[in-house]
Structure formats: structure tokens, C-alpha cells
Amino acid sequence: MERVRVAVLSSDAITHAGLESCLNSRAEVLVVPNRNLVEVDVVVLAAERLTDGVTALRALGTDLERSAVLVIDQLDPAGLLAAVECGVAAVIPRTAATEDHLIRVIQVAATGGGVLPPDLMGELLREIARLQREVLAPRGISASGLTPRELDVVRLLAEGLDTADIAEKLAYSERTVKNVIYGMTNRLKLRNRPHVVAYAMRAGVI
């Protein structure tokens, strides 16, 4: 198995040295200098609180385009959604960051997976539900990012119908159908109609 390239970040020099020493002893990972984050697969960042970790990740700006694993002293759910937006794939309490567990979490993050303590997972699901209820639903948008009208159109696209057929089926004008499709492709940065259908399939709405 190819070694996972890891960079370690921490404002505390002792913590930073401890994490690097721990990871350097393992064959599964390769610790690389954190001055060039584009060369890493996973960033391991130690912080006191989740919000501190989010602040540190945001400070990196566009330099961080890799999955991040946060090792946190205090598991406060505040900032959980912001952490996800910053590319955090895993959060583990410092007390649980044994050498073996940390390696497993890094490997999961490197392959696109995620790891959260059960209480934080529950909080994340509640936050997503609140976001859907209070932000998306009032705007007529589902969690997939598509409005009910867009969902109707994309489901018919998936059945192979053309613009005229969709317009007839939904009692819309052809111009309306074209505008709906254009709105989806433009807002979601999709290339064409097949890409729209593929997006909807990945979102689980068709």
C-alpha cells in the first residue's frame, strides 16, 4: 500500500513534535514539511477546540485543498459545519489519539472517508436538518441543491425526454424548461444535460 503523505500543524511546539514523532515511527505514513501543503494527502492539525482548528484551517486559505484530521482537546460541537466546509474529514479527541487509531483515521481520510465521535455525528445530522428546515426549505431548495421544479425536469431528462417532451409533460413552455436547465447548470457549475443527470444521481434524487 502506498504511504499516505501527511503534514502536521499545531501552534504548540510540544504537541507538534509529539505528533511528528508518533507518525514518523510508522511505515503507513510519510511526514512531509508543512511549508508545501500541495504535496500532502492529509493534514493533521492539533488544536484545543474545534473552533480553533477551523480558524487555523481558514488561515491557510487556498493552500489547503486536502482532507484534514483534527485532534482536539475539547469536543465542543460549535463550528462543526464550518469545519466540514474547511475540508475536515475527521475529528478525534486527543485522549483517543493513540498511534494506531490516528493511523487508521488518517488512512480513512486519505481515501475520502470520514470519522466523527458519535456525539458529534449526531450534532452534525441535527445541524444539517436545521439547515434544510430554516435555510433551504424556505427558498424551495432541497438538500440536493435542486428546487422542486428542477427535480421534476431532471427526472424527465433522466428518462431520455427532450425539451419539447418535458414541456408537454409538465405543462411548461419550452423556454421555461430551457431556463430551468440553464439555471441548474449555471448555479451548480455543471457542463451539460448528462452532467445534470449525473449530479442528480449522485445526490440520490433519481
PDB file of C-alpha atoms in Angstrom:
ATOM      1  CA  MET A   1       0.000   0.000   0.000  1.00  0.00           C
ATOM      2  CA  GLU A   2       1.279   3.480  -0.898  1.00  0.00           C
ATOM      3  CA  ARG A   3       2.276   5.607   2.062  1.00  0.00           C
ATOM      4  CA  VAL A   4      -0.037   8.490   2.946  1.00  0.00           C
ATOM      5  CA  ARG A   5       1.769  11.833   2.830  1.00  0.00           C
ATOM      6  CA  VAL A   6       0.946  13.785   5.982  1.00  0.00           C
ATOM      7  CA  ALA A   7       1.697  17.289   7.227  1.00  0.00           C
ATOM      8  CA  VAL A   8       1.397  18.116  10.929  1.00  0.00           C
ATOM      9  CA  LEU A   9       0.196  21.526  12.113  1.00  0.00           C
ATOM     10  CA  SER A  10      -0.042  22.806  15.678  1.00  0.00           C
ATOM     11  CA  SER A  11       0.512  26.118  17.412  1.00  0.00           C
ATOM     12  CA  ASP A  12       2.015  24.210  20.345  1.00  0.00           C
ATOM     13  CA  ALA A  13       5.612  23.140  19.676  1.00  0.00           C
ATOM     14  CA  ILE A  14       5.494  20.191  22.089  1.00  0.00           C
ATOM     15  CA  THR A  15       2.281  18.832  20.574  1.00  0.00           C
ATOM     16  CA  HIS A  16       3.681  19.308  17.071  1.00  0.00           C
ATOM     17  CA  ALA A  17       6.866  17.429  17.929  1.00  0.00           C
ATOM     18  CA  GLY A  18       4.916  14.641  19.625  1.00  0.00           C
ATOM     19  CA  LEU A  19       2.638  14.082  16.649  1.00  0.00           C
ATOM     20  CA  GLU A  20       5.519  14.126  14.177  1.00  0.00           C
ATOM     21  CA  SER A  21       7.480  11.661  16.296  1.00  0.00           C
ATOM     22  CA  CYS A  22       4.460   9.365  16.548  1.00  0.00           C
ATOM     23  CA  LEU A  23       3.824   9.410  12.800  1.00  0.00           C
ATOM     24  CA  ASN A  24       7.482   9.169  11.796  1.00  0.00           C
ATOM     25  CA  SER A  25       7.651   5.798  13.518  1.00  0.00           C
ATOM     26  CA  ARG A  26       5.003   4.302  11.221  1.00  0.00           C
ATOM     27  CA  ALA A  27       5.541   2.816   7.777  1.00  0.00           C
ATOM     28  CA  GLU A  28       1.980   3.628   6.668  1.00  0.00           C
ATOM     29  CA  VAL A  29       2.580   7.374   6.516  1.00  0.00           C
ATOM     30  CA  LEU A  30       5.252   9.766   5.330  1.00  0.00           C
ATOM     31  CA  VAL A  31       5.534  13.042   7.232  1.00  0.00           C
ATOM     32  CA  VAL A  32       6.380  15.908   4.893  1.00  0.00           C
ATOM     33  CA  PRO A  33       7.258  19.553   5.673  1.00  0.00           C
ATOM     34  CA  ASN A  34       4.159  21.657   6.188  1.00  0.00           C
ATOM     35  CA  ARG A  35       5.529  24.561   4.157  1.00  0.00           C
ATOM     36  CA  ASN A  36       4.193  22.995   0.953  1.00  0.00           C
ATOM     37  CA  LEU A  37       0.745  21.579   1.606  1.00  0.00           C
ATOM     38  CA  VAL A  38       0.067  20.815  -2.056  1.00  0.00           C
ATOM     39  CA  GLU A  39       2.335  17.785  -1.709  1.00  0.00           C
ATOM     40  CA  VAL A  40       0.343  16.153   1.100  1.00  0.00           C
ATOM     41  CA  ASP A  41      -2.650  13.827   1.145  1.00  0.00           C
ATOM     42  CA  VAL A  42      -3.835  14.619   4.674  1.00  0.00           C
ATOM     43  CA  VAL A  43      -3.207  17.463   7.107  1.00  0.00           C
ATOM     44  CA  VAL A  44      -3.227  16.556  10.807  1.00  0.00           C
ATOM     45  CA  LEU A  45      -3.972  19.636  12.880  1.00  0.00           C
ATOM     46  CA  ALA A  46      -3.951  19.708  16.681  1.00  0.00           C
ATOM     47  CA  ALA A  47      -5.957  22.393  18.478  1.00  0.00           C
ATOM     48  CA  GLU A  48      -7.583  22.995  21.827  1.00  0.00           C
ATOM     49  CA  ARG A  49     -11.098  23.495  20.450  1.00  0.00           C
ATOM     50  CA  LEU A  50     -12.880  22.721  17.203  1.00  0.00           C
ATOM     51  CA  THR A  51     -13.339  26.429  16.533  1.00  0.00           C
ATOM     52  CA  ASP A  52      -9.577  26.952  16.945  1.00  0.00           C
ATOM     53  CA  GLY A  53      -8.968  24.275  14.333  1.00  0.00           C
ATOM     54  CA  VAL A  54     -11.407  25.935  11.933  1.00  0.00           C
ATOM     55  CA  THR A  55      -9.669  29.288  12.410  1.00  0.00           C
ATOM     56  CA  ALA A  56      -6.286  27.707  11.680  1.00  0.00           C
ATOM     57  CA  LEU A  57      -7.591  25.988   8.545  1.00  0.00           C
ATOM     58  CA  ARG A  58      -9.165  29.187   7.249  1.00  0.00           C
ATOM     59  CA  ALA A  59      -5.871  30.989   7.770  1.00  0.00           C
ATOM     60  CA  LEU A  60      -4.319  28.574   5.284  1.00  0.00           C
ATOM     61  CA  GLY A  61      -6.741  29.824   2.629  1.00  0.00           C
ATOM     62  CA  THR A  62      -6.337  28.211  -0.771  1.00  0.00           C
ATOM     63  CA  ASP A  63      -3.181  26.409   0.361  1.00  0.00           C
ATOM     64  CA  LEU A  64      -5.317  23.683   1.902  1.00  0.00           C
ATOM     65  CA  GLU A  65      -7.092  21.542  -0.658  1.00  0.00           C
ATOM     66  CA  ARG A  66      -6.536  18.255   1.156  1.00  0.00           C
ATOM     67  CA  SER A  67      -8.503  16.356   3.782  1.00  0.00           C
ATOM     68  CA  ALA A  68      -7.852  17.445   7.337  1.00  0.00           C
ATOM     69  CA  VAL A  69      -7.841  15.435  10.557  1.00  0.00           C
ATOM     70  CA  LEU A  70      -8.386  17.499  13.700  1.00  0.00           C
ATOM     71  CA  VAL A  71      -7.016  16.295  17.034  1.00  0.00           C
ATOM     72  CA  ILE A  72      -8.973  18.280  19.612  1.00  0.00           C
ATOM     73  CA  ASP A  73      -8.700  18.739  23.382  1.00  0.00           C
ATOM     74  CA  GLN A  74     -12.297  19.892  23.943  1.00  0.00           C
ATOM     75  CA  LEU A  75     -15.042  18.435  21.755  1.00  0.00           C
ATOM     76  CA  ASP A  76     -17.401  21.382  21.522  1.00  0.00           C
ATOM     77  CA  PRO A  77     -19.870  20.985  18.624  1.00  0.00           C
ATOM     78  CA  ALA A  78     -19.705  24.719  17.859  1.00  0.00           C
ATOM     79  CA  GLY A  79     -18.191  25.222  14.447  1.00  0.00           C
ATOM     80  CA  LEU A  80     -18.881  21.693  13.230  1.00  0.00           C
ATOM     81  CA  LEU A  81     -20.452  22.738   9.919  1.00  0.00           C
ATOM     82  CA  ALA A  82     -17.692  25.287   9.395  1.00  0.00           C
ATOM     83  CA  ALA A  83     -15.144  22.521   9.970  1.00  0.00           C
ATOM     84  CA  VAL A  84     -16.749  20.376   7.285  1.00  0.00           C
ATOM     85  CA  GLU A  85     -16.732  23.344   4.891  1.00  0.00           C
ATOM     86  CA  CYS A  86     -12.985  23.735   5.535  1.00  0.00           C
ATOM     87  CA  GLY A  87     -12.287  20.177   4.410  1.00  0.00           C
ATOM     88  CA  VAL A  88     -12.233  18.440   7.783  1.00  0.00           C
ATOM     89  CA  ALA A  89     -12.729  14.712   7.222  1.00  0.00           C
ATOM     90  CA  ALA A  90     -12.192  13.529  10.785  1.00  0.00           C
ATOM     91  CA  VAL A  91     -12.291  14.830  14.338  1.00  0.00           C
ATOM     92  CA  ILE A  92     -10.830  12.823  17.187  1.00  0.00           C
ATOM     93  CA  PRO A  93     -10.363  13.749  20.842  1.00  0.00           C
ATOM     94  CA  ARG A  94      -6.756  13.986  21.938  1.00  0.00           C
ATOM     95  CA  THR A  95      -7.404  11.327  24.592  1.00  0.00           C
ATOM     96  CA  ALA A  96      -8.341   8.865  21.822  1.00  0.00           C
ATOM     97  CA  ALA A  97      -5.422   9.745  19.546  1.00  0.00           C
ATOM     98  CA  THR A  98      -3.398   6.619  20.127  1.00  0.00           C
ATOM     99  CA  GLU A  99      -0.820   5.808  17.491  1.00  0.00           C
ATOM    100  CA  ASP A 100      -2.860   3.003  15.907  1.00  0.00           C
ATOM    101  CA  HIS A 101      -6.136   4.933  15.974  1.00  0.00           C
ATOM    102  CA  LEU A 102      -4.563   8.035  14.465  1.00  0.00           C
ATOM    103  CA  ILE A 103      -3.070   5.988  11.632  1.00  0.00           C
ATOM    104  CA  ARG A 104      -6.454   4.365  10.901  1.00  0.00           C
ATOM    105  CA  VAL A 105      -8.175   7.754  10.850  1.00  0.00           C
ATOM    106  CA  ILE A 106      -5.528   9.218   8.520  1.00  0.00           C
ATOM    107  CA  GLN A 107      -5.957   6.283   6.131  1.00  0.00           C
ATOM    108  CA  VAL A 108      -9.735   6.747   6.136  1.00  0.00           C
ATOM    109  CA  ALA A 109      -9.381  10.476   5.434  1.00  0.00           C
ATOM    110  CA  ALA A 110      -6.893   9.819   2.627  1.00  0.00           C
ATOM    111  CA  THR A 111      -9.421   7.630   0.811  1.00  0.00           C
ATOM    112  CA  GLY A 112     -12.249  10.149   1.082  1.00  0.00           C
ATOM    113  CA  GLY A 113     -13.884   8.761   4.211  1.00  0.00           C
ATOM    114  CA  GLY A 114     -14.767  10.489   7.443  1.00  0.00           C
ATOM    115  CA  VAL A 115     -14.581   9.804  11.168  1.00  0.00           C
ATOM    116  CA  LEU A 116     -16.528  11.594  13.906  1.00  0.00           C
ATOM    117  CA  PRO A 117     -17.247  10.701  17.534  1.00  0.00           C
ATOM    118  CA  PRO A 118     -20.898   9.560  17.911  1.00  0.00           C
ATOM    119  CA  ASP A 119     -21.996  12.709  19.748  1.00  0.00           C
ATOM    120  CA  LEU A 120     -20.525  14.957  17.054  1.00  0.00           C
ATOM    121  CA  MET A 121     -22.099  12.837  14.312  1.00  0.00           C
ATOM    122  CA  GLY A 122     -25.490  13.313  15.953  1.00  0.00           C
ATOM    123  CA  GLU A 123     -24.871  17.050  16.217  1.00  0.00           C
ATOM    124  CA  LEU A 124     -23.854  17.244  12.549  1.00  0.00           C
ATOM    125  CA  LEU A 125     -27.048  15.488  11.465  1.00  0.00           C
ATOM    126  CA  ARG A 126     -29.111  17.885  13.590  1.00  0.00           C
ATOM    127  CA  GLU A 127     -27.288  20.853  12.055  1.00  0.00           C
ATOM    128  CA  ILE A 128     -27.949  19.568   8.541  1.00  0.00           C
ATOM    129  CA  ALA A 129     -31.639  19.085   9.385  1.00  0.00           C
ATOM    130  CA  ARG A 130     -31.789  22.628  10.790  1.00  0.00           C
ATOM    131  CA  LEU A 131     -30.073  23.992   7.673  1.00  0.00           C
ATOM    132  CA  GLN A 132     -32.611  22.236   5.470  1.00  0.00           C
ATOM    133  CA  ARG A 133     -35.544  23.422   7.594  1.00  0.00           C
ATOM    134  CA  GLU A 134     -34.513  27.030   8.195  1.00  0.00           C
ATOM    135  CA  VAL A 135     -32.390  27.943   5.184  1.00  0.00           C
ATOM    136  CA  LEU A 136     -33.017  25.694   2.185  1.00  0.00           C
ATOM    137  CA  ALA A 137     -36.715  24.815   2.507  1.00  0.00           C
ATOM    138  CA  PRO A 138     -37.903  28.460   2.731  1.00  0.00           C
ATOM    139  CA  ARG A 139     -36.099  29.040  -0.572  1.00  0.00           C
ATOM    140  CA  GLY A 140     -37.659  25.994  -2.188  1.00  0.00           C
ATOM    141  CA  ILE A 141     -34.341  24.127  -2.341  1.00  0.00           C
ATOM    142  CA  SER A 142     -33.811  20.531  -1.251  1.00  0.00           C
ATOM    143  CA  ALA A 143     -30.660  19.172   0.367  1.00  0.00           C
ATOM    144  CA  SER A 144     -29.566  18.135  -3.128  1.00  0.00           C
ATOM    145  CA  GLY A 145     -29.417  21.808  -4.112  1.00  0.00           C
ATOM    146  CA  LEU A 146     -32.331  21.412  -6.540  1.00  0.00           C
ATOM    147  CA  THR A 147     -35.737  23.075  -6.389  1.00  0.00           C
ATOM    148  CA  PRO A 148     -38.939  21.001  -6.803  1.00  0.00           C
ATOM    149  CA  ARG A 149     -39.301  22.325 -10.369  1.00  0.00           C
ATOM    150  CA  GLU A 150     -35.687  21.387 -11.157  1.00  0.00           C
ATOM    151  CA  LEU A 151     -36.228  17.919  -9.700  1.00  0.00           C
ATOM    152  CA  ASP A 152     -39.241  17.415 -11.976  1.00  0.00           C
ATOM    153  CA  VAL A 153     -37.219  18.429 -15.032  1.00  0.00           C
ATOM    154  CA  VAL A 154     -34.097  16.423 -14.218  1.00  0.00           C
ATOM    155  CA  ARG A 155     -36.110  13.246 -13.574  1.00  0.00           C
ATOM    156  CA  LEU A 156     -37.624  13.535 -17.043  1.00  0.00           C
ATOM    157  CA  LEU A 157     -34.192  14.247 -18.521  1.00  0.00           C
ATOM    158  CA  ALA A 158     -33.043  11.001 -16.933  1.00  0.00           C
ATOM    159  CA  GLU A 159     -35.869   9.206 -18.743  1.00  0.00           C
ATOM    160  CA  GLY A 160     -34.487  10.464 -22.054  1.00  0.00           C
ATOM    161  CA  LEU A 161     -37.125  13.091 -22.799  1.00  0.00           C
ATOM    162  CA  ASP A 162     -36.152  16.130 -24.869  1.00  0.00           C
ATOM    163  CA  THR A 163     -37.128  19.745 -24.210  1.00  0.00           C
ATOM    164  CA  ALA A 164     -40.428  19.544 -26.083  1.00  0.00           C
ATOM    165  CA  ASP A 165     -41.458  16.314 -24.355  1.00  0.00           C
ATOM    166  CA  ILE A 166     -40.617  17.709 -20.910  1.00  0.00           C
ATOM    167  CA  ALA A 167     -42.543  20.905 -21.649  1.00  0.00           C
ATOM    168  CA  GLU A 168     -45.603  18.902 -22.692  1.00  0.00           C
ATOM    169  CA  LYS A 169     -45.366  16.550 -19.711  1.00  0.00           C
ATOM    170  CA  LEU A 170     -45.084  19.359 -17.150  1.00  0.00           C
ATOM    171  CA  ALA A 171     -47.328  21.858 -18.961  1.00  0.00           C
ATOM    172  CA  TYR A 172     -44.435  24.327 -19.247  1.00  0.00           C
ATOM    173  CA  SER A 173     -43.273  26.295 -22.245  1.00  0.00           C
ATOM    174  CA  GLU A 174     -40.095  25.062 -23.905  1.00  0.00           C
ATOM    175  CA  ARG A 175     -38.445  28.338 -22.910  1.00  0.00           C
ATOM    176  CA  THR A 176     -39.255  27.625 -19.262  1.00  0.00           C
ATOM    177  CA  VAL A 177     -37.709  24.162 -19.478  1.00  0.00           C
ATOM    178  CA  LYS A 178     -34.569  25.593 -21.083  1.00  0.00           C
ATOM    179  CA  ASN A 179     -34.365  28.264 -18.386  1.00  0.00           C
ATOM    180  CA  VAL A 180     -34.697  25.651 -15.630  1.00  0.00           C
ATOM    181  CA  ILE A 181     -31.891  23.571 -17.145  1.00  0.00           C
ATOM    182  CA  TYR A 182     -29.720  26.642 -17.647  1.00  0.00           C
ATOM    183  CA  GLY A 183     -30.323  27.658 -14.033  1.00  0.00           C
ATOM    184  CA  MET A 184     -29.141  24.255 -12.794  1.00  0.00           C
ATOM    185  CA  THR A 185     -26.044  24.106 -14.970  1.00  0.00           C
ATOM    186  CA  ASN A 186     -25.034  27.668 -14.153  1.00  0.00           C
ATOM    187  CA  ARG A 187     -25.633  27.537 -10.384  1.00  0.00           C
ATOM    188  CA  LEU A 188     -24.125  24.097  -9.838  1.00  0.00           C
ATOM    189  CA  LYS A 189     -21.292  24.543 -12.377  1.00  0.00           C
ATOM    190  CA  LEU A 190     -22.451  21.613 -14.500  1.00  0.00           C
ATOM    191  CA  ARG A 191     -21.378  21.250 -18.118  1.00  0.00           C
ATOM    192  CA  ASN A 192     -24.411  19.868 -19.910  1.00  0.00           C
ATOM    193  CA  ARG A 193     -27.603  17.831 -19.555  1.00  0.00           C
ATOM    194  CA  PRO A 194     -25.878  14.469 -18.967  1.00  0.00           C
ATOM    195  CA  HIS A 195     -23.812  16.161 -16.259  1.00  0.00           C
ATOM    196  CA  VAL A 196     -27.062  17.422 -14.664  1.00  0.00           C
ATOM    197  CA  VAL A 197     -28.435  13.874 -14.620  1.00  0.00           C
ATOM    198  CA  ALA A 198     -25.183  12.511 -13.186  1.00  0.00           C
ATOM    199  CA  TYR A 199     -25.269  15.154 -10.437  1.00  0.00           C
ATOM    200  CA  ALA A 200     -28.841  14.220  -9.519  1.00  0.00           C
ATOM    201  CA  MET A 201     -27.928  10.525  -9.427  1.00  0.00           C
ATOM    202  CA  ARG A 202     -25.005  11.195  -7.084  1.00  0.00           C
ATOM    203  CA  ALA A 203     -27.308  13.288  -4.899  1.00  0.00           C
ATOM    204  CA  GLY A 204     -29.673  10.311  -4.688  1.00  0.00           C
ATOM    205  CA  VAL A 205     -32.736  12.124  -6.035  1.00  0.00           C
ATOM    206  CA  ILE A 206     -33.181   9.920  -9.113  1.00  0.00           C
TER     207      ILE A 206
END
